[in-house]
Steps between C-alpha positions, in 0.01 A plus 500: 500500500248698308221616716160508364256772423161438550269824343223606739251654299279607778552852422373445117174415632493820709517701169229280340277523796523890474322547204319155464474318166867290459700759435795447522433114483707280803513200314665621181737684742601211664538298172744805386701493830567137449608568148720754578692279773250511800536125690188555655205646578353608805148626625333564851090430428371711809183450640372820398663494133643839508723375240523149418187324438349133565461493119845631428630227679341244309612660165846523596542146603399402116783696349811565750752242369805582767381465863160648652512649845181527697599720826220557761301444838443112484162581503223231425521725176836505459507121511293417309608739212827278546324180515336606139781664331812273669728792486913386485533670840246661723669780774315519821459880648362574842323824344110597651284575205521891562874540488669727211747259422678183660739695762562230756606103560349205658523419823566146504508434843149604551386384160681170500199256509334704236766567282585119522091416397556773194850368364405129546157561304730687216752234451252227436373673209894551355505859571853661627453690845621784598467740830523878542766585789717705666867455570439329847712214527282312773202569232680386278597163682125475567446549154696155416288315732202620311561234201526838243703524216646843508488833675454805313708766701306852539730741341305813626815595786749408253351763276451784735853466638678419182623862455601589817714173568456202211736302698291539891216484244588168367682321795153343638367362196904311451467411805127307454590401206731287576301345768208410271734353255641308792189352586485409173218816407495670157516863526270759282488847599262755426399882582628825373797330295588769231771556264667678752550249763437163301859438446639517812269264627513263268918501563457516858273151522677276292247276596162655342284353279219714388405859526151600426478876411218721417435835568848651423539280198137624316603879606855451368298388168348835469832704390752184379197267313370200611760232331785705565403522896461141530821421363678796675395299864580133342889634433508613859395149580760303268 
């Protein structure tokens, strides 16, 4: 099974934000990367816009033609970005407004009766959940019970550990894996996925559905091109 790539362009509007102006422009980006192969698009609107706008959002939802992914706080922003713009999936993070980047998974123990409120409110507009997590299996039970679609599996370990031990590296995201898919969960995965350690993780979860990848992909553009990147990551996905 092929596993999809979903482009987050997050980083694009870091570059544009530098300098100001639209330079270089997110939404003709994001039309390219779906040319060139791209199955999705992804963007995390944070409260403070360091890179992804309110208005970006809006302007992306007119022209992506594969699947949008909203990621985020659910927010009363958040949701009602993905009330207006009814996104294909929307991926809940746990992330406080002042974090770098998303570096950790729900709880959904604590969080159950909230996460439960979020997800049911999302489905009844036709939007595709989705919840950022670890590879706890008991979270991952409680995720099930939470009514949500899929998990999205935070790849940050997986990535740090890859080149010391792939295999050690690897062996906890198999092994929730195939727990989610047992509970009848789709699996995405996301963080720090590179060319380097793409492919093994895509063999080792037979199971996975969706990667969304960002910040390696856009640098890998800088030396190989932006077309030829995105299809260099979809063959390691076929």
């Amino acid at each position: 099974m092929a596993t999809k790539l979903s482009v987050n362009v997050n980083k694009i509007a870091t570059l544009r934000n530098a300098r100001g102006g639209d330079v270089p422009n997110v939404v003709q980006v994001a039309k390219d990367c779906e040319s060139f192969g791209a199955d999705g698009i992804t963007i995390h609107p944070r409260p403070d816009e360091r890179h992804i706008t309110t208005q970006d959002v809006y302007d992306l939802k007119k022209v992506v033609t594969t699947e949008y992914n909203i990621e985020g706080y659910p927010d009363e922003r958040f949701m009602q970005l993905c009330k207006e713009t009814l996104p294909e999936q929307a991926t809940l993070v746990p992330d406080p407004p002042h974090v770098l980047t998303s570096n950790a998974g729900w709880d959904t123990i604590k969080q159950q009766d909230f996460l439960k409120e979020v997800i049911a409110k999302l489905k009844s507009w036709g939007i595709r959940t989705s919840i950022f997590i670890e590879t706890n299996v008991e979270l991952i039970e409680h995720a099930a019970t939470t009514g949500v679609d899929r998990i999205e599996l935070y790849t940050g370990p997986y990535a740090e550990e890859y080149a010391e031990n792939k295999i050690e590296a690897v062996a906890p995201y198999v092994k929730a894996a195939q727990r989610a898919h047992d509970l009848g969960l789709g699996i995405n995965a996301g963080h720090d996925l590179s060319l380097e350690n793409l492919q093994f993780f895509k063999q080792s979860l037979v199971q996975l559905d969706e990667v969304s990848i960002g910040h390696a992909l856009i640098s890998d553009a800088l030396y190989y091109g932006l077309e030829n990147t995105v299809h260099m990551y979809k063959r390691l996905l076929d």
